[in-house]
Amino acid sequence: MINVAYQRFDRLVRLFIPFLSSVFFVLLTAIPLHLPGYGEIPINLGLMAAFYWAIYRPDLFPAIAAFFLGLWQDILIGGPVGLYSIILLLTNWLIVSQRRFFQGKSFVIIWCSFSMVSLATATLSWIIVCGLNLAFVSPIGVFFQAFLTIGAFPFVAWLLARVQHALLRTVYV
């Protein structure tokens, strides 16, 4: 009886690993890098996690998870509430709709695709922030963040792949 309860609890926890790991990465995003001349520029780890899980385990990272992850990121970094929710929902929709393209592709293709998504989300967030402020905001910080995010993606993808291999190998919905 206890063994069955343990197995059910273990399965339930494993079903939430993609979302929980993404929440952890968003917490790390709230810790900004202090770079001389640029101020506080956080690497967008939440975007990386949402992108990765949308490709490799969309069954465990649905659109509602992307929405709440974006909401959590907006609250933690102090941005306009709903900005990253929209961005992560659009990213999730785009990647899930093109999932067949990504199957069996090399990491270079995945990284180039992430680079395009990162630059597109940086552009979209910059446009939205300019619109909300009703003023031109310098895009340098936003695009520097995008390039830092692109550069960090291989390390985060490697870490998420280890998590997936170790904890989600046998989990099926």
mmCIF file of C-alpha atoms in Angstrom:
data_model
loop_
_atom_site.group_PDB
_atom_site.id
_atom_site.type_symbol
_atom_site.label_atom_id
_atom_site.label_comp_id
_atom_site.label_asym_id
_atom_site.label_seq_id
_atom_site.Cartn_x
_atom_site.Cartn_y
_atom_site.Cartn_z
ATOM 1 C CA MET A 1 0.000 0.000 0.000
ATOM 2 C CA ILE A 2 2.750 2.449 0.924
ATOM 3 C CA ASN A 3 4.725 1.416 -2.144
ATOM 4 C CA VAL A 4 1.761 2.243 -4.414
ATOM 5 C CA ALA A 5 1.320 5.649 -2.758
ATOM 6 C CA TYR A 6 5.036 6.329 -3.161
ATOM 7 C CA GLN A 7 4.902 5.373 -6.846
ATOM 8 C CA ARG A 8 1.938 7.688 -7.450
ATOM 9 C CA PHE A 9 3.626 10.558 -5.643
ATOM 10 C CA ASP A 10 6.863 9.937 -7.561
ATOM 11 C CA ARG A 11 4.993 9.989 -10.881
ATOM 12 C CA LEU A 12 3.130 13.162 -9.927
ATOM 13 C CA VAL A 13 6.366 14.952 -9.010
ATOM 14 C CA ARG A 14 8.011 13.807 -12.257
ATOM 15 C CA LEU A 15 5.076 15.182 -14.257
ATOM 16 C CA PHE A 16 5.805 18.624 -12.806
ATOM 17 C CA ILE A 17 9.606 18.531 -13.335
ATOM 18 C CA PRO A 18 9.530 20.686 -16.522
ATOM 19 C CA PHE A 19 7.426 23.369 -14.861
ATOM 20 C CA LEU A 20 9.339 23.258 -11.574
ATOM 21 C CA SER A 21 12.713 23.435 -13.305
ATOM 22 C CA SER A 22 11.427 26.405 -15.316
ATOM 23 C CA VAL A 23 10.257 28.133 -12.134
ATOM 24 C CA PHE A 24 13.735 27.589 -10.682
ATOM 25 C CA PHE A 25 15.334 29.126 -13.781
ATOM 26 C CA VAL A 26 13.026 32.143 -13.565
ATOM 27 C CA LEU A 27 14.158 32.574 -9.955
ATOM 28 C CA LEU A 28 17.729 32.626 -11.244
ATOM 29 C CA THR A 29 16.679 35.202 -13.856
ATOM 30 C CA ALA A 30 15.646 37.515 -11.038
ATOM 31 C CA ILE A 31 19.323 37.623 -10.013
ATOM 32 C CA PRO A 32 20.725 40.146 -12.495
ATOM 33 C CA LEU A 33 24.294 40.360 -13.704
ATOM 34 C CA HIS A 34 25.914 43.660 -12.840
ATOM 35 C CA LEU A 35 27.977 44.548 -15.882
ATOM 36 C CA PRO A 36 29.982 47.775 -15.950
ATOM 37 C CA GLY A 37 28.347 50.287 -18.239
ATOM 38 C CA TYR A 38 25.170 48.255 -18.666
ATOM 39 C CA GLY A 39 23.672 48.108 -15.192
ATOM 40 C CA GLU A 40 21.472 45.158 -14.390
ATOM 41 C CA ILE A 41 20.919 42.792 -17.311
ATOM 42 C CA PRO A 42 19.343 39.427 -16.503
ATOM 43 C CA ILE A 43 19.806 36.413 -18.758
ATOM 44 C CA ASN A 44 16.372 35.154 -19.807
ATOM 45 C CA LEU A 45 16.551 31.639 -18.394
ATOM 46 C CA GLY A 46 12.756 31.314 -18.406
ATOM 47 C CA LEU A 47 12.670 31.690 -22.192
ATOM 48 C CA MET A 48 15.349 29.016 -22.521
ATOM 49 C CA ALA A 49 13.442 26.570 -20.333
ATOM 50 C CA ALA A 50 10.128 27.222 -22.085
ATOM 51 C CA PHE A 51 11.779 26.767 -25.490
ATOM 52 C CA TYR A 52 13.514 23.545 -24.463
ATOM 53 C CA TRP A 53 10.461 21.917 -22.884
ATOM 54 C CA ALA A 54 8.200 22.970 -25.773
ATOM 55 C CA ILE A 55 10.455 21.003 -28.124
ATOM 56 C CA TYR A 56 11.275 17.936 -26.060
ATOM 57 C CA ARG A 57 8.351 17.489 -23.638
ATOM 58 C CA PRO A 58 5.346 19.536 -24.761
ATOM 59 C CA ASP A 59 3.126 16.938 -23.103
ATOM 60 C CA LEU A 60 4.541 18.018 -19.731
ATOM 61 C CA PHE A 61 4.838 21.741 -20.502
ATOM 62 C CA PRO A 62 1.495 22.937 -21.920
ATOM 63 C CA ALA A 63 0.558 26.501 -22.802
ATOM 64 C CA ILE A 64 -0.942 27.127 -19.362
ATOM 65 C CA ALA A 65 2.454 26.345 -17.816
ATOM 66 C CA ALA A 66 4.088 28.864 -20.174
ATOM 67 C CA PHE A 67 1.482 31.450 -19.173
ATOM 68 C CA PHE A 68 2.045 31.014 -15.432
ATOM 69 C CA LEU A 69 5.793 30.894 -15.892
ATOM 70 C CA GLY A 70 5.652 34.226 -17.739
ATOM 71 C CA LEU A 71 3.425 35.701 -15.056
ATOM 72 C CA TRP A 72 5.881 34.537 -12.400
ATOM 73 C CA GLN A 73 8.757 36.112 -14.342
ATOM 74 C CA ASP A 74 6.894 39.416 -14.704
ATOM 75 C CA ILE A 75 6.234 39.545 -10.975
ATOM 76 C CA LEU A 76 9.817 38.692 -10.019
ATOM 77 C CA ILE A 77 11.632 41.063 -12.358
ATOM 78 C CA GLY A 78 9.151 43.885 -11.912
ATOM 79 C CA GLY A 79 8.200 44.196 -15.559
ATOM 80 C CA PRO A 80 4.780 44.935 -16.984
ATOM 81 C CA VAL A 81 2.506 42.142 -15.794
ATOM 82 C CA GLY A 82 1.553 40.002 -18.751
ATOM 83 C CA LEU A 83 4.541 40.869 -20.964
ATOM 84 C CA TYR A 84 6.431 37.610 -20.505
ATOM 85 C CA SER A 85 3.176 35.682 -20.286
ATOM 86 C CA ILE A 86 2.433 36.779 -23.841
ATOM 87 C CA ILE A 87 6.002 36.171 -24.960
ATOM 88 C CA LEU A 88 6.197 32.667 -23.484
ATOM 89 C CA LEU A 89 2.726 31.776 -24.790
ATOM 90 C CA LEU A 90 3.722 32.867 -28.293
ATOM 91 C CA THR A 91 7.002 30.976 -28.001
ATOM 92 C CA ASN A 92 5.211 27.855 -26.803
ATOM 93 C CA TRP A 93 2.662 28.080 -29.602
ATOM 94 C CA LEU A 94 5.346 28.630 -32.245
ATOM 95 C CA ILE A 95 7.578 25.798 -31.097
ATOM 96 C CA VAL A 96 4.786 23.272 -30.546
ATOM 97 C CA SER A 97 3.298 24.073 -33.952
ATOM 98 C CA GLN A 98 6.723 23.489 -35.558
ATOM 99 C CA ARG A 99 7.709 20.539 -33.365
ATOM 100 C CA ARG A 100 7.915 18.130 -36.295
ATOM 101 C CA PHE A 101 10.590 20.357 -37.814
ATOM 102 C CA PHE A 102 12.710 20.126 -34.679
ATOM 103 C CA GLN A 103 12.532 16.341 -34.333
ATOM 104 C CA GLY A 104 15.892 14.766 -35.104
ATOM 105 C CA LYS A 105 17.616 18.078 -35.867
ATOM 106 C CA SER A 106 21.138 18.803 -34.681
ATOM 107 C CA PHE A 107 21.808 21.073 -31.769
ATOM 108 C CA VAL A 108 23.131 23.762 -34.118
ATOM 109 C CA ILE A 109 19.693 23.982 -35.783
ATOM 110 C CA ILE A 110 18.008 24.135 -32.362
ATOM 111 C CA TRP A 111 20.427 26.847 -31.231
ATOM 112 C CA CYS A 112 19.925 28.910 -34.388
ATOM 113 C CA SER A 113 16.159 28.596 -33.948
ATOM 114 C CA PHE A 114 16.455 29.678 -30.340
ATOM 115 C CA SER A 115 18.564 32.629 -31.470
ATOM 116 C CA MET A 116 15.794 33.761 -33.805
ATOM 117 C CA VAL A 117 13.180 33.321 -31.079
ATOM 118 C CA SER A 118 15.319 35.208 -28.575
ATOM 119 C CA LEU A 119 15.861 38.134 -30.937
ATOM 120 C CA ALA A 120 12.165 38.170 -31.866
ATOM 121 C CA THR A 121 11.104 38.196 -28.207
ATOM 122 C CA ALA A 122 13.623 40.957 -27.457
ATOM 123 C CA THR A 123 12.209 43.028 -30.308
ATOM 124 C CA LEU A 124 8.620 42.395 -29.220
ATOM 125 C CA SER A 125 9.326 43.244 -25.582
ATOM 126 C CA TRP A 126 11.199 46.406 -26.621
ATOM 127 C CA ILE A 127 8.260 47.525 -28.803
ATOM 128 C CA ILE A 128 5.778 46.854 -25.998
ATOM 129 C CA VAL A 129 7.885 48.723 -23.433
ATOM 130 C CA CYS A 130 8.242 51.703 -25.807
ATOM 131 C CA GLY A 131 4.487 51.669 -26.315
ATOM 132 C CA LEU A 132 3.749 51.493 -22.598
ATOM 133 C CA ASN A 133 6.139 54.341 -21.844
ATOM 134 C CA LEU A 134 4.948 56.395 -24.818
ATOM 135 C CA ALA A 135 8.598 57.170 -25.462
ATOM 136 C CA PHE A 136 11.572 55.747 -27.294
ATOM 137 C CA VAL A 137 13.553 53.479 -24.996
ATOM 138 C CA SER A 138 17.099 52.586 -25.989
ATOM 139 C CA PRO A 139 17.149 49.024 -27.349
ATOM 140 C CA ILE A 140 20.787 48.391 -26.378
ATOM 141 C CA GLY A 141 19.997 46.736 -23.035
ATOM 142 C CA VAL A 142 17.265 44.530 -24.454
ATOM 143 C CA PHE A 143 19.406 43.264 -27.311
ATOM 144 C CA PHE A 144 22.443 42.822 -25.072
ATOM 145 C CA GLN A 145 20.221 40.645 -22.879
ATOM 146 C CA ALA A 146 19.159 38.679 -25.972
ATOM 147 C CA PHE A 147 22.777 38.050 -26.960
ATOM 148 C CA LEU A 148 23.698 36.973 -23.426
ATOM 149 C CA THR A 149 20.705 34.638 -23.461
ATOM 150 C CA ILE A 150 21.716 33.168 -26.821
ATOM 151 C CA GLY A 151 25.257 32.621 -25.555
ATOM 152 C CA ALA A 152 24.082 30.865 -22.388
ATOM 153 C CA PHE A 153 21.584 28.600 -24.167
ATOM 154 C CA PRO A 154 23.940 25.636 -24.812
ATOM 155 C CA PHE A 155 24.785 25.352 -21.117
ATOM 156 C CA VAL A 156 21.165 25.539 -19.988
ATOM 157 C CA ALA A 157 20.033 23.117 -22.709
ATOM 158 C CA TRP A 158 22.713 20.670 -21.618
ATOM 159 C CA LEU A 159 21.539 20.942 -18.003
ATOM 160 C CA LEU A 160 17.882 20.491 -18.973
ATOM 161 C CA ALA A 161 18.810 17.495 -21.123
ATOM 162 C CA ARG A 162 20.485 15.905 -18.085
ATOM 163 C CA VAL A 163 17.360 16.573 -16.013
ATOM 164 C CA GLN A 164 15.175 15.077 -18.732
ATOM 165 C CA HIS A 165 17.369 12.013 -19.104
ATOM 166 C CA ALA A 166 17.660 11.397 -15.361
ATOM 167 C CA LEU A 167 14.103 12.111 -14.259
ATOM 168 C CA LEU A 168 11.746 11.965 -17.244
ATOM 169 C CA ARG A 169 13.023 9.038 -19.266
ATOM 170 C CA THR A 170 10.132 6.792 -18.253
ATOM 171 C CA VAL A 171 7.369 9.354 -17.688
ATOM 172 C CA TYR A 172 4.534 9.237 -20.189
ATOM 173 C CA VAL A 173 1.283 11.126 -19.989
#
